[in-house]
CSV table of C-alpha atoms and ligand atoms in Angstrom, one decimal:
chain,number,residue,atom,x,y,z
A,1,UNK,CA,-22.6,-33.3,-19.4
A,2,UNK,CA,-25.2,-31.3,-17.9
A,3,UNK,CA,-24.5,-27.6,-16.9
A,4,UNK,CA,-26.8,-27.9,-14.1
A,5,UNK,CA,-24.9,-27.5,-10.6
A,6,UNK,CA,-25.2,-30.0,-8.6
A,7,UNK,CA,-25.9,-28.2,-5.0
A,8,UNK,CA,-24.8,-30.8,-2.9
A,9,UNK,CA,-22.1,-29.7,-0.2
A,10,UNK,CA,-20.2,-32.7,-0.6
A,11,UNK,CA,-19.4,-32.9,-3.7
A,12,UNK,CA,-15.5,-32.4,-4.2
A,13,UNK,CA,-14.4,-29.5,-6.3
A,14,UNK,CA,-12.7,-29.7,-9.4
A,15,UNK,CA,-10.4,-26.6,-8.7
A,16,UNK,CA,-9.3,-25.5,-5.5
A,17,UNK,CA,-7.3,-22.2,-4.6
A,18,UNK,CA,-5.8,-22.1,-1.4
A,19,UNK,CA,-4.3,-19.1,0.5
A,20,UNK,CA,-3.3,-18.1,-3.4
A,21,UNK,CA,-0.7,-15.0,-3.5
A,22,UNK,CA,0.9,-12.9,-6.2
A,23,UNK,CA,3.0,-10.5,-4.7
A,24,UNK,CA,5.2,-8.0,-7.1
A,25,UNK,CA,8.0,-6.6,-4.7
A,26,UNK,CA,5.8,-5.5,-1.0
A,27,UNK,CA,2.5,-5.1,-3.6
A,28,UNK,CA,0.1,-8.0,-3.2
A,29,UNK,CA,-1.7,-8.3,-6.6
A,30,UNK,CA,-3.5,-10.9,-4.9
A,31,UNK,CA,-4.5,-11.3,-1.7
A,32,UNK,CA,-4.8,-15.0,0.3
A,33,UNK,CA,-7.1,-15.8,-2.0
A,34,UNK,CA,-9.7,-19.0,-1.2
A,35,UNK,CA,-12.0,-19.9,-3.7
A,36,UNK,CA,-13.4,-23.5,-4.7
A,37,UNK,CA,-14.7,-24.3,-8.3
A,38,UNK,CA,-17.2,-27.0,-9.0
A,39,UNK,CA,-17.1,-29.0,-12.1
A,40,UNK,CA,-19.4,-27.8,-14.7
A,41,UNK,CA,-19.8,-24.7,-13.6
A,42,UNK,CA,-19.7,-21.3,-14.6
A,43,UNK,CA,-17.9,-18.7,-12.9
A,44,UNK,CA,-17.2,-15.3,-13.0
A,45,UNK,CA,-14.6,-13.0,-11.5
A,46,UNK,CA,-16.3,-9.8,-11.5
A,47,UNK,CA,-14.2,-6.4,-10.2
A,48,UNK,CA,-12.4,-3.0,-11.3
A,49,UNK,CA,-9.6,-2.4,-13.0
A,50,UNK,CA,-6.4,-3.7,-11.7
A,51,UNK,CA,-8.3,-6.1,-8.6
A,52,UNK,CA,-6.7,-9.2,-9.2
A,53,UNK,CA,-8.5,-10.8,-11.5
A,54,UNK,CA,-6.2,-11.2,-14.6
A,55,UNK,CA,-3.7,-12.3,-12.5
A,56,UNK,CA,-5.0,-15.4,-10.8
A,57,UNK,CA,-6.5,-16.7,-14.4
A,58,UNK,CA,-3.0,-16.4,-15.1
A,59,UNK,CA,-2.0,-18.2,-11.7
A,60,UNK,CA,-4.6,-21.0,-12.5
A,61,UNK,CA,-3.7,-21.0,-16.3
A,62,UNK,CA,0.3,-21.7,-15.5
A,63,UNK,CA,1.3,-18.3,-16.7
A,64,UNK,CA,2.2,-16.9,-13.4
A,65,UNK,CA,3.8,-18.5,-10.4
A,66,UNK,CA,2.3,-17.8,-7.8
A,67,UNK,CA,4.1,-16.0,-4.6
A,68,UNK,CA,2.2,-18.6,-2.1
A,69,UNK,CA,-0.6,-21.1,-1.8
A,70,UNK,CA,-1.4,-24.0,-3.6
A,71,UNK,CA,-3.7,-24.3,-7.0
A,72,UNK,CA,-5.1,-28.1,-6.6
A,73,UNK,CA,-7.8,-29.8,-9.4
A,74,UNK,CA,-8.9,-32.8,-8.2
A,75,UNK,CA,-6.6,-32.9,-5.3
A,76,UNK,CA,-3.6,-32.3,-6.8
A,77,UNK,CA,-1.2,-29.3,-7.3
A,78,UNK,CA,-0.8,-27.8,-10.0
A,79,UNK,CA,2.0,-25.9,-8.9
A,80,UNK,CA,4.8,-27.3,-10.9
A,81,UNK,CA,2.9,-28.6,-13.6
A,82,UNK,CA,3.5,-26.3,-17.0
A,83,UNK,CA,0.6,-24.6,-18.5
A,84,UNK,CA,0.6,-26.8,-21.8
A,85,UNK,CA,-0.1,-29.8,-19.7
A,86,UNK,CA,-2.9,-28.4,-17.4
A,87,UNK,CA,-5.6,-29.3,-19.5
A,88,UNK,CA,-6.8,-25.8,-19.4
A,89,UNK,CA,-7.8,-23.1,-22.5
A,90,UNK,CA,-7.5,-20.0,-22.5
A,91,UNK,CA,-9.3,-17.4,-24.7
A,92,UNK,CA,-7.9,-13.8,-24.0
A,93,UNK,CA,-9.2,-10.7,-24.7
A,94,UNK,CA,-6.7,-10.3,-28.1
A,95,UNK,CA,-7.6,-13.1,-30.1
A,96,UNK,CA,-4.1,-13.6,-30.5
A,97,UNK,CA,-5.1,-15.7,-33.8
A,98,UNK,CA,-1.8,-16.8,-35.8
A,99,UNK,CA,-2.3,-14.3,-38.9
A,100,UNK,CA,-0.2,-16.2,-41.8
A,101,UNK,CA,-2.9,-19.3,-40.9
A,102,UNK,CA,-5.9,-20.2,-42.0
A,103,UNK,CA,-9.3,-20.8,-39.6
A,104,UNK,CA,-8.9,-24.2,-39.9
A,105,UNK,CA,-4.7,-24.5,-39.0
A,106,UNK,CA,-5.5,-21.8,-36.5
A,107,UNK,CA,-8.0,-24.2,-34.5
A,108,UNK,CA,-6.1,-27.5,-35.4
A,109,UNK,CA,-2.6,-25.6,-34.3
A,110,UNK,CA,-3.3,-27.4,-30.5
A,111,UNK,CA,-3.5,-30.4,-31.8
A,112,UNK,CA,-0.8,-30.1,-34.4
A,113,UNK,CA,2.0,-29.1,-31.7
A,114,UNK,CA,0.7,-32.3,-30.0
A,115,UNK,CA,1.5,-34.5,-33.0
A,116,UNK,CA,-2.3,-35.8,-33.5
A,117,UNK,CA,-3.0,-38.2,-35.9
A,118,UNK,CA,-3.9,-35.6,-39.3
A,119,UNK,CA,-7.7,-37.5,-39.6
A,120,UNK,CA,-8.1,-37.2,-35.8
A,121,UNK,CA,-7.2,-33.6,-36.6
A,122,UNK,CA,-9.5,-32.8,-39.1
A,123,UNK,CA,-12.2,-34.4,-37.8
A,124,UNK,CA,-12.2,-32.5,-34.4
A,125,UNK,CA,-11.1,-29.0,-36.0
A,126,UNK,CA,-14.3,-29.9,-38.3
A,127,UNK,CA,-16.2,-30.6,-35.2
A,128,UNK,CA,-15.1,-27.3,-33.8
A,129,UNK,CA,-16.0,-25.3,-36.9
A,130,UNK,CA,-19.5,-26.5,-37.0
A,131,UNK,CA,-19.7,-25.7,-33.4
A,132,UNK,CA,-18.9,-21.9,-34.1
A,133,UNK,CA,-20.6,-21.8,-36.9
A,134,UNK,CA,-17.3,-20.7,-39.1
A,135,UNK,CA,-17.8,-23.6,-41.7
A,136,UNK,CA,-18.1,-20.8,-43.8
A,137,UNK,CA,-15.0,-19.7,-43.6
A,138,UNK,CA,-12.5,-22.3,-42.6
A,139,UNK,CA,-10.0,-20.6,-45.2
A,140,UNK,CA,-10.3,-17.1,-44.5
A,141,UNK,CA,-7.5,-15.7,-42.7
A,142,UNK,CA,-8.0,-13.5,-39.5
A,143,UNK,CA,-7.4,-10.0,-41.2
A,144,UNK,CA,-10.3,-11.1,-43.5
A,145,UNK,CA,-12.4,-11.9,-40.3
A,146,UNK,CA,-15.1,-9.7,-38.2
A,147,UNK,CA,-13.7,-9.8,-34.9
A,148,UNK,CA,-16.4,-11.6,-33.6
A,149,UNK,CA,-15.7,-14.2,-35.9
A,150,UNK,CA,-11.9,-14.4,-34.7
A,151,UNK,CA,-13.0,-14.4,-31.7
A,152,UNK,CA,-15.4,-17.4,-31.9
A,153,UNK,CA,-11.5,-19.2,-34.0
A,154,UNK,CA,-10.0,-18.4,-30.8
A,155,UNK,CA,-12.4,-20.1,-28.7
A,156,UNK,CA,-12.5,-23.1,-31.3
A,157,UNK,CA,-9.2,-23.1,-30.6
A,158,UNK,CA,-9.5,-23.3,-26.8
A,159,UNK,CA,-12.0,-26.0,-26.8
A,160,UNK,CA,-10.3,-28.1,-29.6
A,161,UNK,CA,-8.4,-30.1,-27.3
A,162,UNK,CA,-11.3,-30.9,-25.1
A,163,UNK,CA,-9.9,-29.0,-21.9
A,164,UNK,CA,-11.6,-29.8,-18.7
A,165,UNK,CA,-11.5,-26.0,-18.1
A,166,UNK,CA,-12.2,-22.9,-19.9
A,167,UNK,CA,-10.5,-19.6,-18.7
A,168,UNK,CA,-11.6,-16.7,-20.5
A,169,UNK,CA,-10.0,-13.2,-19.4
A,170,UNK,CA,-12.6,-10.2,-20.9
A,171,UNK,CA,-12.8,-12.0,-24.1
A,172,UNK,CA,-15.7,-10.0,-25.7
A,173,UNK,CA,-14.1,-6.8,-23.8
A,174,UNK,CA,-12.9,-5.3,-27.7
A,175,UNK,CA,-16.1,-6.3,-29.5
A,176,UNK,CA,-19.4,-3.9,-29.5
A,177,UNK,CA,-22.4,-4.5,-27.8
A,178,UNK,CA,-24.8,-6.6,-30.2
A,179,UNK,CA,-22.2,-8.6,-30.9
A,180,UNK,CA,-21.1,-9.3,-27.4
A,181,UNK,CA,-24.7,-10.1,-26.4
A,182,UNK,CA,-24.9,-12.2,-29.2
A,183,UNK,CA,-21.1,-14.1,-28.3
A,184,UNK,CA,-22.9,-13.9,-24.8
A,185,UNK,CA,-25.9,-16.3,-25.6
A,186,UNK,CA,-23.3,-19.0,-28.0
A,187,UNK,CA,-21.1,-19.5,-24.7
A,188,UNK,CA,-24.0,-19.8,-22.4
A,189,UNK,CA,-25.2,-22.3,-25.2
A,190,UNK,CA,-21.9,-23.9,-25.3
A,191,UNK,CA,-21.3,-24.1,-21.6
A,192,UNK,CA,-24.8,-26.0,-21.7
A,193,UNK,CA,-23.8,-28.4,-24.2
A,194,UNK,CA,-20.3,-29.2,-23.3
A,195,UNK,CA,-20.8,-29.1,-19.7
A,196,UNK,CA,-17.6,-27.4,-19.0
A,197,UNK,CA,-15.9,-25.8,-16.4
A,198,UNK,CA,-15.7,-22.1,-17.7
A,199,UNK,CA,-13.5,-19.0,-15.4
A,200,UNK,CA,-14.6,-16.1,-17.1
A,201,UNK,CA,-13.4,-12.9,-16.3
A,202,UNK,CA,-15.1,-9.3,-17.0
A,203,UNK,CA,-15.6,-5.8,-15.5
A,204,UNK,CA,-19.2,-5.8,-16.7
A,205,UNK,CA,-21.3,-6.7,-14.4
A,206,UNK,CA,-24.6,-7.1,-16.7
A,207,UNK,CA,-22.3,-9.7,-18.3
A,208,UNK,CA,-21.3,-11.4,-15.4
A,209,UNK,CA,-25.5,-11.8,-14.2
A,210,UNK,CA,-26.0,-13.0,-17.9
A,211,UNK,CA,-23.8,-15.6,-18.0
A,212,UNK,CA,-22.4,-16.8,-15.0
A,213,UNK,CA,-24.4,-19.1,-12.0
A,214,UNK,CA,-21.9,-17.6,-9.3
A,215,UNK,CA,-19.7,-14.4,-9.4
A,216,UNK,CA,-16.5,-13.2,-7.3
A,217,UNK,CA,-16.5,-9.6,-7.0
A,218,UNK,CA,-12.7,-9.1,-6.7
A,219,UNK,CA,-11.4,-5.8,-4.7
A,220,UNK,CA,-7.5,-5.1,-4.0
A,221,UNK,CA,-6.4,-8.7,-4.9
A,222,UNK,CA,-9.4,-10.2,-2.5
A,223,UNK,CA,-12.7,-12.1,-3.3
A,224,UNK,CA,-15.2,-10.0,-1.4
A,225,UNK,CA,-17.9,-11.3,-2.3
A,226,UNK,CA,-19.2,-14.8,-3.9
A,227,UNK,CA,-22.4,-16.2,-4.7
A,228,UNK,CA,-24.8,-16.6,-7.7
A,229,UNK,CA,-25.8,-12.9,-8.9
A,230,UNK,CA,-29.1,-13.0,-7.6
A,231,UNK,CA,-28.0,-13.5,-4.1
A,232,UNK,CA,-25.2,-10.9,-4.5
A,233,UNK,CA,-27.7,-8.3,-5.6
A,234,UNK,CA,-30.4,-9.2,-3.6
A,235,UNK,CA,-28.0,-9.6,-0.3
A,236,UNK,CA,-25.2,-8.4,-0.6
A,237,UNK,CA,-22.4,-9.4,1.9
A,238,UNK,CA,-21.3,-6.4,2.2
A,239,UNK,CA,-21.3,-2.6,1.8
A,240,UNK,CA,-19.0,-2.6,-1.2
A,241,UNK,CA,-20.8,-5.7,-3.0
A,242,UNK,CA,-23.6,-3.5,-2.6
A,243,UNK,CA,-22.4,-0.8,-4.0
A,244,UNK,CA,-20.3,-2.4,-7.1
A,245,UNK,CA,-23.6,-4.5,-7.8
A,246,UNK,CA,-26.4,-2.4,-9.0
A,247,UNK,CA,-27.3,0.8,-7.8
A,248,UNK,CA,-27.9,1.6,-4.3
A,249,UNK,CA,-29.3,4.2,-1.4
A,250,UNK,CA,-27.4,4.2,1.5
A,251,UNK,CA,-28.5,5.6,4.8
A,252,UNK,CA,-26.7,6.2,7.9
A,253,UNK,CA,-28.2,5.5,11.1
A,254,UNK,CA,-27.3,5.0,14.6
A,255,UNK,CA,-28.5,0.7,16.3
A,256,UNK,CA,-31.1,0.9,18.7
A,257,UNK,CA,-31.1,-2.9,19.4
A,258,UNK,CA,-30.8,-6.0,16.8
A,259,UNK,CA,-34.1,-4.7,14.8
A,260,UNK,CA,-34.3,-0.8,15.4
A,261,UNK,CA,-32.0,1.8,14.3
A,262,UNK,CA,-32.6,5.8,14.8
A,263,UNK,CA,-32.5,7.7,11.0
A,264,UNK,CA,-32.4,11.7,11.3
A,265,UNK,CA,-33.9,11.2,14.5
A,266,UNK,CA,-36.6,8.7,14.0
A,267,UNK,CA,-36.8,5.1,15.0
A,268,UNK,CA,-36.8,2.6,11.7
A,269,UNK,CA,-36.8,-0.8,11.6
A,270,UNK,CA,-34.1,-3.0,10.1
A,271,UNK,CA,-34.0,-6.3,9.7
A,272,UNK,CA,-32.7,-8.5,12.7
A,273,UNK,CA,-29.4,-8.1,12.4
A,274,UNK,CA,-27.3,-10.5,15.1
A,275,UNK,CA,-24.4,-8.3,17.2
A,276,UNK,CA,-25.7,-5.2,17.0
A,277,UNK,CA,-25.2,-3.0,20.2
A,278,UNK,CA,-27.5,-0.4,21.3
A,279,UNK,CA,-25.5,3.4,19.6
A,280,UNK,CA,-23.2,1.2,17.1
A,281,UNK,CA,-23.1,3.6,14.0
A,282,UNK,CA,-24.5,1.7,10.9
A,283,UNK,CA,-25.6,2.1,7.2
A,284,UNK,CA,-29.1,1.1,6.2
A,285,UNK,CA,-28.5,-0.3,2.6
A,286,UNK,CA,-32.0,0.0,0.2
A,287,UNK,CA,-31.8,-0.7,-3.9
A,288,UNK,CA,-33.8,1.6,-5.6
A,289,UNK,CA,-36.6,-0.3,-6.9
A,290,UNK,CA,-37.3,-1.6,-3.2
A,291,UNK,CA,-38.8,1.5,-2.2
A,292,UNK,CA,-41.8,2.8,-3.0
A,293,UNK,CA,-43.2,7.1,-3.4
A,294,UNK,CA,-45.9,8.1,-2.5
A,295,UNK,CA,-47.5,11.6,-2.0
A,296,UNK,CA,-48.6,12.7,1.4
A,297,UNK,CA,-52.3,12.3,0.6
A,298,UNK,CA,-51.8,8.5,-0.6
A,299,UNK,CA,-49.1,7.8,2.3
A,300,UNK,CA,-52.2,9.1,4.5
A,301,UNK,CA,-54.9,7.2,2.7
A,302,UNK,CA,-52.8,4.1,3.0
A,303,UNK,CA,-51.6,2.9,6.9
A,304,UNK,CA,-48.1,1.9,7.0
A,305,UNK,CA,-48.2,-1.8,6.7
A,306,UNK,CA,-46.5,-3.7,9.5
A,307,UNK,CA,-42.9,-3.9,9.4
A,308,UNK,CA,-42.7,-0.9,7.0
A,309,UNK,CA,-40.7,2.4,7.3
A,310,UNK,CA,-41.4,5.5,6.0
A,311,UNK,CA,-39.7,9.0,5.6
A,312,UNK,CA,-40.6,12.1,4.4
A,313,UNK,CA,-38.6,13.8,2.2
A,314,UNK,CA,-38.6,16.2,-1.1
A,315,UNK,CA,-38.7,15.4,-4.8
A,316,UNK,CA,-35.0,16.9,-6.3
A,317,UNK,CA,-35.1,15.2,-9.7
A,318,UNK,CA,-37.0,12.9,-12.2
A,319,UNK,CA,-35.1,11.3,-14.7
A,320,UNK,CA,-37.8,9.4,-17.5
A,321,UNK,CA,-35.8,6.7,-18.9
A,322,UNK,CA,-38.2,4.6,-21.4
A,323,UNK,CA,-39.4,1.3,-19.1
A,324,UNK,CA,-38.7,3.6,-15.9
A,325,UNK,CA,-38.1,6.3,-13.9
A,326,UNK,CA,-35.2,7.7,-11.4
A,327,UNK,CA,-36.5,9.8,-8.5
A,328,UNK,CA,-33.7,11.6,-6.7
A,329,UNK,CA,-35.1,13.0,-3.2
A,330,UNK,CA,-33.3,14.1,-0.1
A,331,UNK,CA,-34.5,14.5,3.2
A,332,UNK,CA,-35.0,17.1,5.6
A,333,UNK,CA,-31.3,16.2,7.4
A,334,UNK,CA,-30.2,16.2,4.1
A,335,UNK,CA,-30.2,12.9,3.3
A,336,UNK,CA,-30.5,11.7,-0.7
A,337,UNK,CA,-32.0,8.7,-1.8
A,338,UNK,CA,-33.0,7.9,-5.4
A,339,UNK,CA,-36.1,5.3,-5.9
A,340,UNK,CA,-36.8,3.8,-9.9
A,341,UNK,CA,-40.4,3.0,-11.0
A,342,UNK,CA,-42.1,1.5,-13.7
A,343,UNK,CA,-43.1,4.6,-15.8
A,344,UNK,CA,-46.2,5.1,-16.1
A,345,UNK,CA,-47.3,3.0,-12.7
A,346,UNK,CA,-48.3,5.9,-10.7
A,347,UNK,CA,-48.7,9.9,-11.0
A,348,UNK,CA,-45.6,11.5,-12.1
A,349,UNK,CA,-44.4,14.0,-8.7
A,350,UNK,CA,-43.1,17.2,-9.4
A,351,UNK,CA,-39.7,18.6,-8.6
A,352,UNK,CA,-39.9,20.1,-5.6
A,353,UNK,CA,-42.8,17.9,-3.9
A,354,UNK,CA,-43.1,16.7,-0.9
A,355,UNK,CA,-43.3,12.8,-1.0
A,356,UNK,CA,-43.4,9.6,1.8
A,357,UNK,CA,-40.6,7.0,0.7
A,358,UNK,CA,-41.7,3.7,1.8
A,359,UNK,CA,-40.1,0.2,2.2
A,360,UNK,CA,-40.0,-3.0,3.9
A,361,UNK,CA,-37.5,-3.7,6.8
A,362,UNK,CA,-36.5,-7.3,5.3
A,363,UNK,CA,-35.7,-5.3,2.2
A,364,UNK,CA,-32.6,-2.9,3.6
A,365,UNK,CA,-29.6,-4.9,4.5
A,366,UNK,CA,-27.5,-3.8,7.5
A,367,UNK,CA,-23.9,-3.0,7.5
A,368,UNK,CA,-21.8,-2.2,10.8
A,369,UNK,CA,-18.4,-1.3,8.6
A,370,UNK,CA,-18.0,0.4,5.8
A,371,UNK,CA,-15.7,2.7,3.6
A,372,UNK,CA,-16.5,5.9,3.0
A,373,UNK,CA,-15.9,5.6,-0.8
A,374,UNK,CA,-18.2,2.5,-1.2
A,375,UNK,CA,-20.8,5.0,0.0
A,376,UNK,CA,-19.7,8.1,-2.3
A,377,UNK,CA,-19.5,5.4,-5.0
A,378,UNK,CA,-22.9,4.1,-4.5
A,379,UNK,CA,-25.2,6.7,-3.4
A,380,UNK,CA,-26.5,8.7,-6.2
A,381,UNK,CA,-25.0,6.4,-9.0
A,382,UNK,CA,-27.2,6.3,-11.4
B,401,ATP,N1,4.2,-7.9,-13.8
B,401,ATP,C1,3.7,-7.1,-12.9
B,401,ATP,N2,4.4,-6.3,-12.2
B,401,ATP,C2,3.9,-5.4,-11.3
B,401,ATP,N3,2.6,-5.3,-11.0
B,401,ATP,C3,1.8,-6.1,-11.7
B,401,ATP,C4,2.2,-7.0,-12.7
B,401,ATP,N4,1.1,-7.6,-13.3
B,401,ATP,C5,0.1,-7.1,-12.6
B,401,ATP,N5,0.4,-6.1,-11.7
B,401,ATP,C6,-0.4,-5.4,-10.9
B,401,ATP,O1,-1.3,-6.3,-10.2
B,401,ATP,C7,-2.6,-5.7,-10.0
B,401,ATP,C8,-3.6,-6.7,-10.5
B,401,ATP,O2,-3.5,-6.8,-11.9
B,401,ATP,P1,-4.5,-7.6,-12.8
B,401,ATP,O3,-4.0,-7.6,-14.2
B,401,ATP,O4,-4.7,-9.0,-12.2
B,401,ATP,O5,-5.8,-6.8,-12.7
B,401,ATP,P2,-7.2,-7.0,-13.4
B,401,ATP,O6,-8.2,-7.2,-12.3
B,401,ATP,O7,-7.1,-8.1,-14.4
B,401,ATP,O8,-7.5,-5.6,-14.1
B,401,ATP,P3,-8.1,-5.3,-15.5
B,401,ATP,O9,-9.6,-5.3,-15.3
B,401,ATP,O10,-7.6,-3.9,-15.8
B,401,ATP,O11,-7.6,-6.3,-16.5
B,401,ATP,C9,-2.6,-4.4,-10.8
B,401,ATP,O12,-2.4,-3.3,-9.8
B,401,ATP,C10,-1.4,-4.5,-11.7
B,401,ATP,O13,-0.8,-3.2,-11.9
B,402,MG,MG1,-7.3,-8.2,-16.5
């Protein structure tokens, strides 16, 4: 029942994707993809338009065959098994509610096709009701329905038949924001309860940290990247994980040794980074918040703390955004960084002033490859 993961490394996943391909003529809409889902848990398949991500729900779901691989719960494939006898849900992002029927036929329609016993029926789509909260309105029809409220009939409707697994492709994606946080705290109260396995899919990645315990940032029909979203955000594998994720400064440097690298032609240090060789080109990736400002009086006031860096550079731009503050600054080699504070945590700098950035070496990751539009894409994103 309970939604807590349990950590261990042995224990078996329920789902299992396996060298997983989708290929439409030479495209590969997805891309040998391995992925392992635990029971219980909830996870998200975060990633930009047209990445995959629809398309292996729909793999996992029975709706698509895939080109290659093999789709296993518990062991077994799925393969040739049809998608009404999966045990599998599926809320999409159109409610696709039946509009001549009621709530209540609409959420006992599963169970109807399945010849259930009529009490059995109404007992579970009563069950279901109470659980989205649409009592209320068990004979309304859709068109007379907020379209939160047919969404919550089309999840009823998912979960009426007591799927193991829940796969839900942007299913809030047409609904506006209050509402979707709202939607967002009943599933993460419902995943709780039920202790199902949910496979959501979004493009928004606040909704992916809010609900999910792991995330798979999808790029070009791959996973690139996979872990719970604090440890995405806070280490990101990668420099385009680091770059989707958040918001973040990258600079370019050239490897000393495993814990030095030489930044507009002074020596930095970067966190021990295993394989690096002595004039390997790299980028130094640091979130904004990581970093602190300081003026030149206060960076002189204060020694640099062991294991710090610190680079001048001067103030371009101060954006005041309520709780905090953007600082875009650039560097004499013309380097741009921008740094966020807590407003009101230290004297404002004025455009144009000289300022020390500041941070720790444990808190820049290290990337020896990169793409030249994760870089474009993340520096100065704001
Ligand atoms: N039937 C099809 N024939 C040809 N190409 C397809 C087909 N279905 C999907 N694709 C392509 O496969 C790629 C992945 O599509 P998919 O729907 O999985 O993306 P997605 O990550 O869900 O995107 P979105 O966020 O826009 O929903 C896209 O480039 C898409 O154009
Ligand atoms: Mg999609």
């Amino acid at each position: 029942m309970s939604a807590v993961l349990q950590e261990s490394p042995n224990q078996a996943p329920l789902v299992s994707l396996r060298d997983l391909n989708k290929h439409y003529g030479d495209f590969a809409a997805v891309d040998n993809i391995n992925l392992d889902i635990r029971e219980g848990e909830f996870l998200t398949f975060l990633g930009s338009s047209g990445s995959g991500k629809s398309t292996t729900l729909s793999m996992l779901a029975g709706f698509e065959t895939p080109s290659s691989g093999e789709i296993l719960v518990d062991g077994k494939s799925l393969i040739n098994v049809p998608p009404h006898k999966r045990d599998i849900g599926m809320v999409f992002q159109r409610y696709s509610l039946f509009p001549h029927l009621n709530v209540r036929d609409n959420i006992a329609f599963p169970l109807t096709i399945r010849k259930q016993d009529p009490a059995e029926i109404a007992r579970r789509v009563d069950a279901m009701l109470k659980l989205v909260q649409l009592e209320a309105f068990a004979h309304r029809r859709p068109a007379q329905l907020s379209g939160g409220q047919q969404q919550r009939v089309a999840i009823a409707r998912a979960l009426v038949y007591e799927p193991r697994i829940l796969l839900m492709d942007e299913p809030l994606g047409a609904l506006d924001k209050k509402l979707r946080e709202d939607l967002q705290d009943e599933l993460r109260h419902l995943h709780r309860r039920l202790g199902l396995t949910i496979v959501y899919v979004t493009h928004d990645q606040e909704e992916a940290m809010r609900l999910s315990q792991r995330i798979a940032i999808f790029s070009h029909g791959r996973i690139v990247g996979l872990g719970s979203g604090y440890d995405l955000y806070q280490n990101p594998p990668n420099a385009f994980v680091a770059s989707f994720l958040g918001n973040s400064n990258f600079l370019r440097a050239r490897a000393q040794d495993s814990h030095c690298a030489v930044f507009e032609n002074q020596p930095l240090a970067i966190r021990q980074t295993a394989g690096l060789c002595g004039g390997q080109e790299v980028v130094l990736m640091i979130r904004p918040e990581k970093a602190t400002l300081l003026s030149p009086q206060e960076a002189e006031a204060n020694p640099l703390p062991p294991g710090c860096n610190e680079i001048a550079a001067v103030v371009e731009e101060m954006v005041f955004l309520g709780e905090s503050l953007t600082c875009s600054v650039v560097t004499a080699g013309g380097s741009r960084m921008t740094l966020k504070a807590l407003s009101g945590s230290a004297a404002t700098p004025q455009t144009g002033s000289p300022v020390r950035v500041r941070w720790h070496a444990k808190e820049s990751c290290v990337y020896s490859q990169w793409n030249e539009s994760d870089l474009l894409k993340g520096a100065g994103s704001h």
